PDB file of C-alpha atoms in Angstrom:
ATOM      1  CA  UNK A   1       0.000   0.000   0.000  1.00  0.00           C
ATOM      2  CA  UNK A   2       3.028   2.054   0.972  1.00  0.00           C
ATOM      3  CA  UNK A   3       4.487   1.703  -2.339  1.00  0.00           C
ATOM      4  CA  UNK A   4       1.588   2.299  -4.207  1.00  0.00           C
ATOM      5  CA  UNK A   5       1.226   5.346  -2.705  1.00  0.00           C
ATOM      6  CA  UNK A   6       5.052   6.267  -3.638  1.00  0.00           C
ATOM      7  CA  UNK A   7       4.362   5.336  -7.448  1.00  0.00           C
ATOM      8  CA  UNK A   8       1.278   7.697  -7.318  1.00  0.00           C
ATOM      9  CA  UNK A   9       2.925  10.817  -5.992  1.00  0.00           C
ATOM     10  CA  UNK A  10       6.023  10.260  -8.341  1.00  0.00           C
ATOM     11  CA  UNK A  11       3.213   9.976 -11.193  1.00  0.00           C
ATOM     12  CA  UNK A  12       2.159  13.259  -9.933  1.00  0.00           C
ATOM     13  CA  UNK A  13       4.902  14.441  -9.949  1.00  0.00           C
ATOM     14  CA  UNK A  14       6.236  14.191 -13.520  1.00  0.00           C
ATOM     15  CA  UNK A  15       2.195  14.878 -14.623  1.00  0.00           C
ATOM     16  CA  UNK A  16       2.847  18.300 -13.085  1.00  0.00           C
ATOM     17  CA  UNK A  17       6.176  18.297 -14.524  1.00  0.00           C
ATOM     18  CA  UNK A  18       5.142  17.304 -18.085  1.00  0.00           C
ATOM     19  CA  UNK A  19       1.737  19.604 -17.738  1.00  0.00           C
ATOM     20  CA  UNK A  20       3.800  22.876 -16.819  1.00  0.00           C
ATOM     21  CA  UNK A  21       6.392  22.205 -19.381  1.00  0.00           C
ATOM     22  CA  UNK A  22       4.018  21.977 -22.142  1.00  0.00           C
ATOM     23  CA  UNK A  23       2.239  25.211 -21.135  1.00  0.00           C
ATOM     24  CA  UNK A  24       5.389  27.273 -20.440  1.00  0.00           C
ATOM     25  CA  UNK A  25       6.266  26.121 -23.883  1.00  0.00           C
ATOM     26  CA  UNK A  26       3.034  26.593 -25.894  1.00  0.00           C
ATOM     27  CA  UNK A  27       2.875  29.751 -23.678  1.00  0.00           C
ATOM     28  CA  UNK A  28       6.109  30.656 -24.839  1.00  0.00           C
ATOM     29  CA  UNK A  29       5.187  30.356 -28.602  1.00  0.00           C
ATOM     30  CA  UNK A  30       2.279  32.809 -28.062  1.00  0.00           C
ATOM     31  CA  UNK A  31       4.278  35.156 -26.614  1.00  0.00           C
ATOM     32  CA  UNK A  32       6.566  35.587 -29.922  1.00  0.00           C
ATOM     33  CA  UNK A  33       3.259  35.397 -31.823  1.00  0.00           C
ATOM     34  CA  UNK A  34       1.699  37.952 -29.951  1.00  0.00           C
ATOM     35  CA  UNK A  35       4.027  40.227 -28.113  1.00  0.00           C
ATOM     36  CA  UNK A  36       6.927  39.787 -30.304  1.00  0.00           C
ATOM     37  CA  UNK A  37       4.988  39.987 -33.649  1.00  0.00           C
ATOM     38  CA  UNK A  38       6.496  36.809 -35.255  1.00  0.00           C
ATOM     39  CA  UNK A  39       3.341  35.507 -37.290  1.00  0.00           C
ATOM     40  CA  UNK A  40       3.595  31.513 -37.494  1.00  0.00           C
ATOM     41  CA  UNK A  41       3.832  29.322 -40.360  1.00  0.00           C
ATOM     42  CA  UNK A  42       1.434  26.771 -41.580  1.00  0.00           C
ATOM     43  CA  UNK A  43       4.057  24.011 -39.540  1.00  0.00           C
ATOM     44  CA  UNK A  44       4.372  26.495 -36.637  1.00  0.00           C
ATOM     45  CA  UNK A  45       0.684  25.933 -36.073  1.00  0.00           C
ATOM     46  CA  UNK A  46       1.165  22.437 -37.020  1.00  0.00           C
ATOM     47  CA  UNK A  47       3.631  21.995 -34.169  1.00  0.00           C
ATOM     48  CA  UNK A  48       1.519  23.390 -31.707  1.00  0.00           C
ATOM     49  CA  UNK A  49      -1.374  20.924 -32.099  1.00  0.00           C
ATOM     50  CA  UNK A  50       0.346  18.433 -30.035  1.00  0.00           C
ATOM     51  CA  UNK A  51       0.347  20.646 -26.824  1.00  0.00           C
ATOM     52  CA  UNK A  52      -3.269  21.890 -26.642  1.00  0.00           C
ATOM     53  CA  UNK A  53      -4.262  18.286 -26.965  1.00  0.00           C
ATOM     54  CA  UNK A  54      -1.271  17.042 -24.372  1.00  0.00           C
ATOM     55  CA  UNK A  55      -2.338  20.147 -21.729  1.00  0.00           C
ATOM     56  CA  UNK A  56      -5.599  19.181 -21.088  1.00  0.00           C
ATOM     57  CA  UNK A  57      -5.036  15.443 -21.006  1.00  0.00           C
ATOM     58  CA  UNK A  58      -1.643  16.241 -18.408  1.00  0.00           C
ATOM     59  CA  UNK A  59      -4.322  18.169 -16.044  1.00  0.00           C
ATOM     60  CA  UNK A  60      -6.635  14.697 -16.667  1.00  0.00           C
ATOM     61  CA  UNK A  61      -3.504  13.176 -15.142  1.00  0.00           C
ATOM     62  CA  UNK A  62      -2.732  15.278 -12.409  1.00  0.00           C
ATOM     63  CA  UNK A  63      -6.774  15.006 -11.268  1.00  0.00           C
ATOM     64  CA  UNK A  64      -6.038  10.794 -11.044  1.00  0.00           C
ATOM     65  CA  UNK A  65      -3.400  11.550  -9.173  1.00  0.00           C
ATOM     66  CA  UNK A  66      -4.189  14.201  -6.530  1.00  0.00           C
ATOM     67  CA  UNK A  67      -8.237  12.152  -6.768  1.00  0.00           C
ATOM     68  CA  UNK A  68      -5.610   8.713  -5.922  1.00  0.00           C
ATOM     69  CA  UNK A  69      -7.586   6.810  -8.653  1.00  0.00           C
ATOM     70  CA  UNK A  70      -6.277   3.672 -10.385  1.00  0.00           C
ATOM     71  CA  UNK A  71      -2.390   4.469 -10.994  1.00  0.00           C
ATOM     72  CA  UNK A  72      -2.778   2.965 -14.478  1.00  0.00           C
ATOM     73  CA  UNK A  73      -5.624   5.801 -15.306  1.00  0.00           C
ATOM     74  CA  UNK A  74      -2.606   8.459 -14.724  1.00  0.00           C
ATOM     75  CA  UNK A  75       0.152   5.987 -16.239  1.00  0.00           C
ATOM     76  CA  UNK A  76      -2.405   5.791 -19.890  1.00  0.00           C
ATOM     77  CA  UNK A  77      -2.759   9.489 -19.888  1.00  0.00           C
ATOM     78  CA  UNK A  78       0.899  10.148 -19.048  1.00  0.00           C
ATOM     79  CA  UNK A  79       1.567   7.725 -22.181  1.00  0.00           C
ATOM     80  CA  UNK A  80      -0.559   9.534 -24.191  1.00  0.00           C
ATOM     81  CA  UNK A  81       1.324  12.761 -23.007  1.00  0.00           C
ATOM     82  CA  UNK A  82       4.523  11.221 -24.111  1.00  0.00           C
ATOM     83  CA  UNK A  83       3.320   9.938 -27.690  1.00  0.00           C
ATOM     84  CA  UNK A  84       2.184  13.576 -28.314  1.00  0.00           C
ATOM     85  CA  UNK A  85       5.447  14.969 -27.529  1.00  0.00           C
ATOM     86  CA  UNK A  86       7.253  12.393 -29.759  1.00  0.00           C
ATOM     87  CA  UNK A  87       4.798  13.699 -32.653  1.00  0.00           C
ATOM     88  CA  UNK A  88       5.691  17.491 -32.091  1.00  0.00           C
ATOM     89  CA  UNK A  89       9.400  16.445 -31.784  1.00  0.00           C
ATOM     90  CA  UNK A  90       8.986  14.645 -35.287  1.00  0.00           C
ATOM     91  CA  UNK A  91       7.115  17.580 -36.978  1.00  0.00           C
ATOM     92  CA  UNK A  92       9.596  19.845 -35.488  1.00  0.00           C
ATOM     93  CA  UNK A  93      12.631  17.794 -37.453  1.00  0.00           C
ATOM     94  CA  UNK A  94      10.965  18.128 -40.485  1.00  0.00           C
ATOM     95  CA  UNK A  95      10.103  21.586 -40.074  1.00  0.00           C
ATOM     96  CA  UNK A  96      13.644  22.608 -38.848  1.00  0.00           C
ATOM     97  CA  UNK A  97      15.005  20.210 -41.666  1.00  0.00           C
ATOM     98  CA  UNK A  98      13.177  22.397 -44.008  1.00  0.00           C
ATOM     99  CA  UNK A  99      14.366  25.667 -42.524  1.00  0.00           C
ATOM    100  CA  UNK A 100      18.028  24.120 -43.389  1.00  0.00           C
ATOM    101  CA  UNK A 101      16.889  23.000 -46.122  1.00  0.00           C
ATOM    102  CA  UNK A 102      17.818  19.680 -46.070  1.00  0.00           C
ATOM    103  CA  UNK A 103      15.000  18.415 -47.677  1.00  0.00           C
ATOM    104  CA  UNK A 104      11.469  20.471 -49.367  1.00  0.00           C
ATOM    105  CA  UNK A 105       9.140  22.062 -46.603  1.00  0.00           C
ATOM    106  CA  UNK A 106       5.295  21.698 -47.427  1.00  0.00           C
ATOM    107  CA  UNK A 107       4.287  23.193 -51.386  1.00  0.00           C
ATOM    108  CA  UNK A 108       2.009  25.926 -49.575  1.00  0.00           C
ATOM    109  CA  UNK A 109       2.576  27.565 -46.188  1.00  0.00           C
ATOM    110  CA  UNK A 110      -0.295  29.981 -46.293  1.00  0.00           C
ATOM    111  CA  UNK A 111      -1.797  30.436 -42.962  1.00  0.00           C
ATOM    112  CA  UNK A 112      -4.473  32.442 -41.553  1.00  0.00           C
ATOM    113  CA  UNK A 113      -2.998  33.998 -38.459  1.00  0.00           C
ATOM    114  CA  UNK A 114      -4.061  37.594 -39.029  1.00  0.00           C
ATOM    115  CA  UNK A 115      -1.201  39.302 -38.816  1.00  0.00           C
ATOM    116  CA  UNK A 116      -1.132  42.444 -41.226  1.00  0.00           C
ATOM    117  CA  UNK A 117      -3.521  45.388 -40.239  1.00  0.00           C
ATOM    118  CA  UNK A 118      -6.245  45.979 -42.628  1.00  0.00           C
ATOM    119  CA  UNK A 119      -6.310  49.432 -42.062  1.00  0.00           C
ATOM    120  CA  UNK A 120      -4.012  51.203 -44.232  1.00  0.00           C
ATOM    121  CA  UNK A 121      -2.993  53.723 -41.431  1.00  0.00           C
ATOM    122  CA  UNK A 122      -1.885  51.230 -40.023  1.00  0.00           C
ATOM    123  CA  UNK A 123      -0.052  49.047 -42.416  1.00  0.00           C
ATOM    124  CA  UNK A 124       3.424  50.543 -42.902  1.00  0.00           C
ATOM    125  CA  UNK A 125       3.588  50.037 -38.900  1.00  0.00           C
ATOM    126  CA  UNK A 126       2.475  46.721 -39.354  1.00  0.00           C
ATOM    127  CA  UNK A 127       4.958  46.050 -42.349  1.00  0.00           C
ATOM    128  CA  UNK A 128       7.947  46.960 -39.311  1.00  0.00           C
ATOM    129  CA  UNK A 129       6.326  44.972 -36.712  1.00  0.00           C
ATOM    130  CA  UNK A 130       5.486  42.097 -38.068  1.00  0.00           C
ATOM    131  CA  UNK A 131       7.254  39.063 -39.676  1.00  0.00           C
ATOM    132  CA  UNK A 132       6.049  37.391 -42.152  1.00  0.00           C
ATOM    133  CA  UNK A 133       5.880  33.746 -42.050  1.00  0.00           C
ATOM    134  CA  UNK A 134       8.080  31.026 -44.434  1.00  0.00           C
ATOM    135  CA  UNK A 135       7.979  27.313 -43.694  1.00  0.00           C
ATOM    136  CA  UNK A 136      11.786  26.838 -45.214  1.00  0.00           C
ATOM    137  CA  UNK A 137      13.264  30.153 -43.494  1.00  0.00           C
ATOM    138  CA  UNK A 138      13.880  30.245 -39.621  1.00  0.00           C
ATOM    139  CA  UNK A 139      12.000  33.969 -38.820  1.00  0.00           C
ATOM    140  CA  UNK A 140      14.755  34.316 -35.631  1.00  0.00           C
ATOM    141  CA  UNK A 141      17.295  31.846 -34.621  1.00  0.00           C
ATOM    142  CA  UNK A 142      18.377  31.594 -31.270  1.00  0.00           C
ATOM    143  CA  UNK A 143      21.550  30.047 -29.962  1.00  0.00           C
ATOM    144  CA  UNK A 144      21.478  28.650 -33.660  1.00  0.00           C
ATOM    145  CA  UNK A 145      18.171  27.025 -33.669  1.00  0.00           C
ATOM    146  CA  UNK A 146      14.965  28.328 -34.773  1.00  0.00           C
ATOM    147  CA  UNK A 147      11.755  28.063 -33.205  1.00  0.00           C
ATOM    148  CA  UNK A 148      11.237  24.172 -34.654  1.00  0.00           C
ATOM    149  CA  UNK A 149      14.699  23.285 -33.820  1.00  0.00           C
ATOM    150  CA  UNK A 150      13.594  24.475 -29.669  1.00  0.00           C
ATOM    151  CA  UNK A 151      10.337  23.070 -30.243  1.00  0.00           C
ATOM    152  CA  UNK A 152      12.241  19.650 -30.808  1.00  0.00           C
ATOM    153  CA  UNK A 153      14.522  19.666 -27.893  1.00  0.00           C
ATOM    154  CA  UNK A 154      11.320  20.392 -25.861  1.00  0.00           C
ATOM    155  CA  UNK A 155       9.137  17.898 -27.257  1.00  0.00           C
ATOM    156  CA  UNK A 156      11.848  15.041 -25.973  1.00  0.00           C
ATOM    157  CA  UNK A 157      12.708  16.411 -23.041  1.00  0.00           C
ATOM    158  CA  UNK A 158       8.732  16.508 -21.920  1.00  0.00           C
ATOM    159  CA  UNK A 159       8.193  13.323 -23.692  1.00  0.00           C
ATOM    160  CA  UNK A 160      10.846  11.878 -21.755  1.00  0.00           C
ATOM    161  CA  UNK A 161       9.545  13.070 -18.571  1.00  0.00           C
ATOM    162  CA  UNK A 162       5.796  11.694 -19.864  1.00  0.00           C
ATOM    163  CA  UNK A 163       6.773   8.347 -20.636  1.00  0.00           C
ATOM    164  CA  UNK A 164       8.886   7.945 -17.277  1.00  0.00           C
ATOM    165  CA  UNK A 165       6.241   9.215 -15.362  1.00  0.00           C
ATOM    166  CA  UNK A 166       4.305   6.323 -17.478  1.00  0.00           C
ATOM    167  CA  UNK A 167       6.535   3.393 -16.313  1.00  0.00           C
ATOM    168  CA  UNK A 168       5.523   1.227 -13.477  1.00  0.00           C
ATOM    169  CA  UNK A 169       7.762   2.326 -10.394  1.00  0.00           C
TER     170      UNK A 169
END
C-alpha cells in the first residue's frame, strides 16, 4: 500500500512536470506570436497541435493523481502525453530540416494567423512589426536554432519526462 502510494505521488509528480512544461512552452510560442509579432507558419501551427491536446489530457492526469484513482488511469494518460510529444518532436525535425533546407518544406505555407492590419494607417507600422511567415526560413534563430529546432529539444525532453512518469515504479 506504501508503495503504491510512492508510485502515485512520483506519477504526480512528472504529470505536473510534463503539464507545466508543455504550457510554459506553448505559452512561450504565443508570446513571440503575440508580443513579439512573429506571425507563425502553416508548420508552426502544425507543431503546436500536439500541446493543446497534451495540456488538457496532463491536467486529466494530475486530477487521477491528486483524486488517488487507479495508478494505471494516470500511467495511460501520461503515455498519451509522451506519444504527443514524440509527434511534435517529429514535426519539429521536419520543419527545422526544411528551414536548413535539407530536404522540401510543405508546397504551400499559407496560414491564416491575421497578422497584417487591414487598415491602411496602419499598415506601414504593421509592415515593421510584423514578420512574415516562411515554412523553409527560420524567422529568428536563437543560440542557432529556430523556433522548430527548440520546439524539438522540448518535445523530448517533456516526452521523456511523460513516458517515465508512465513506467511502473
Amino acid at each position: 500500500m506504501i508503495e503504491a502510494s510512492i508510485a502515485q505521488r512520483r506519477q504526480l509528480i512528472f504529470a505536473l512536470l510534463v503539464t507545466l512544461g508543455m504550457a510554459a512552452t506553448v505559452g512561450g510560442a504565443l508570446g513571440f506570436e503575440h508580443i513579439g509579432g512573429y506571425i507563425p507558419c502553416a508548420l508552426c501551427l502544425l507543431q503546436r497541435d500536439p500541446y493543446y491536446y497534451g495540456i488538457p489530457l496532463g491536467i486529466l492526469a494530475i486530477a487521477t493523481g491528486v483524486l488517488k484513482l487507479p495508478a494505471w488511469t494516470t500511467r495511460t494518460l501520461l503515455l498519451v502525453v509522451g506519444i504527443l510529444m514524440l509527434t511534435g518532436a517529429g514535426i519539429g525535425v521536419y520543419h527545422a530540416g526544411a528551414e536548413w533546407h535539407f530536404w522540401e518544406g510543405p508546397s504551400t505555407c499559407a496560414t491564416t494567423a491575421q497578422g497584417i492590419s487591414p487598415s491602411v494607417g496602419d499598415l506601414l507600422g504593421d509592415l515593421d512589426a510584423k514578420h512574415a511567415p516562411s515554412c523553409t526560413d527560420a524567422a529568428l534563430r536563437i543560440l542557432g536554432l529556430s523556433f522548430a529546432g527548440w520546439n524539438v529539444i522540448a518535445s523530448l525532453i517533456l516526452a521523456a519526462l511523460a513516458l517515465r512518469g508512465a513506467a511502473k515504479a
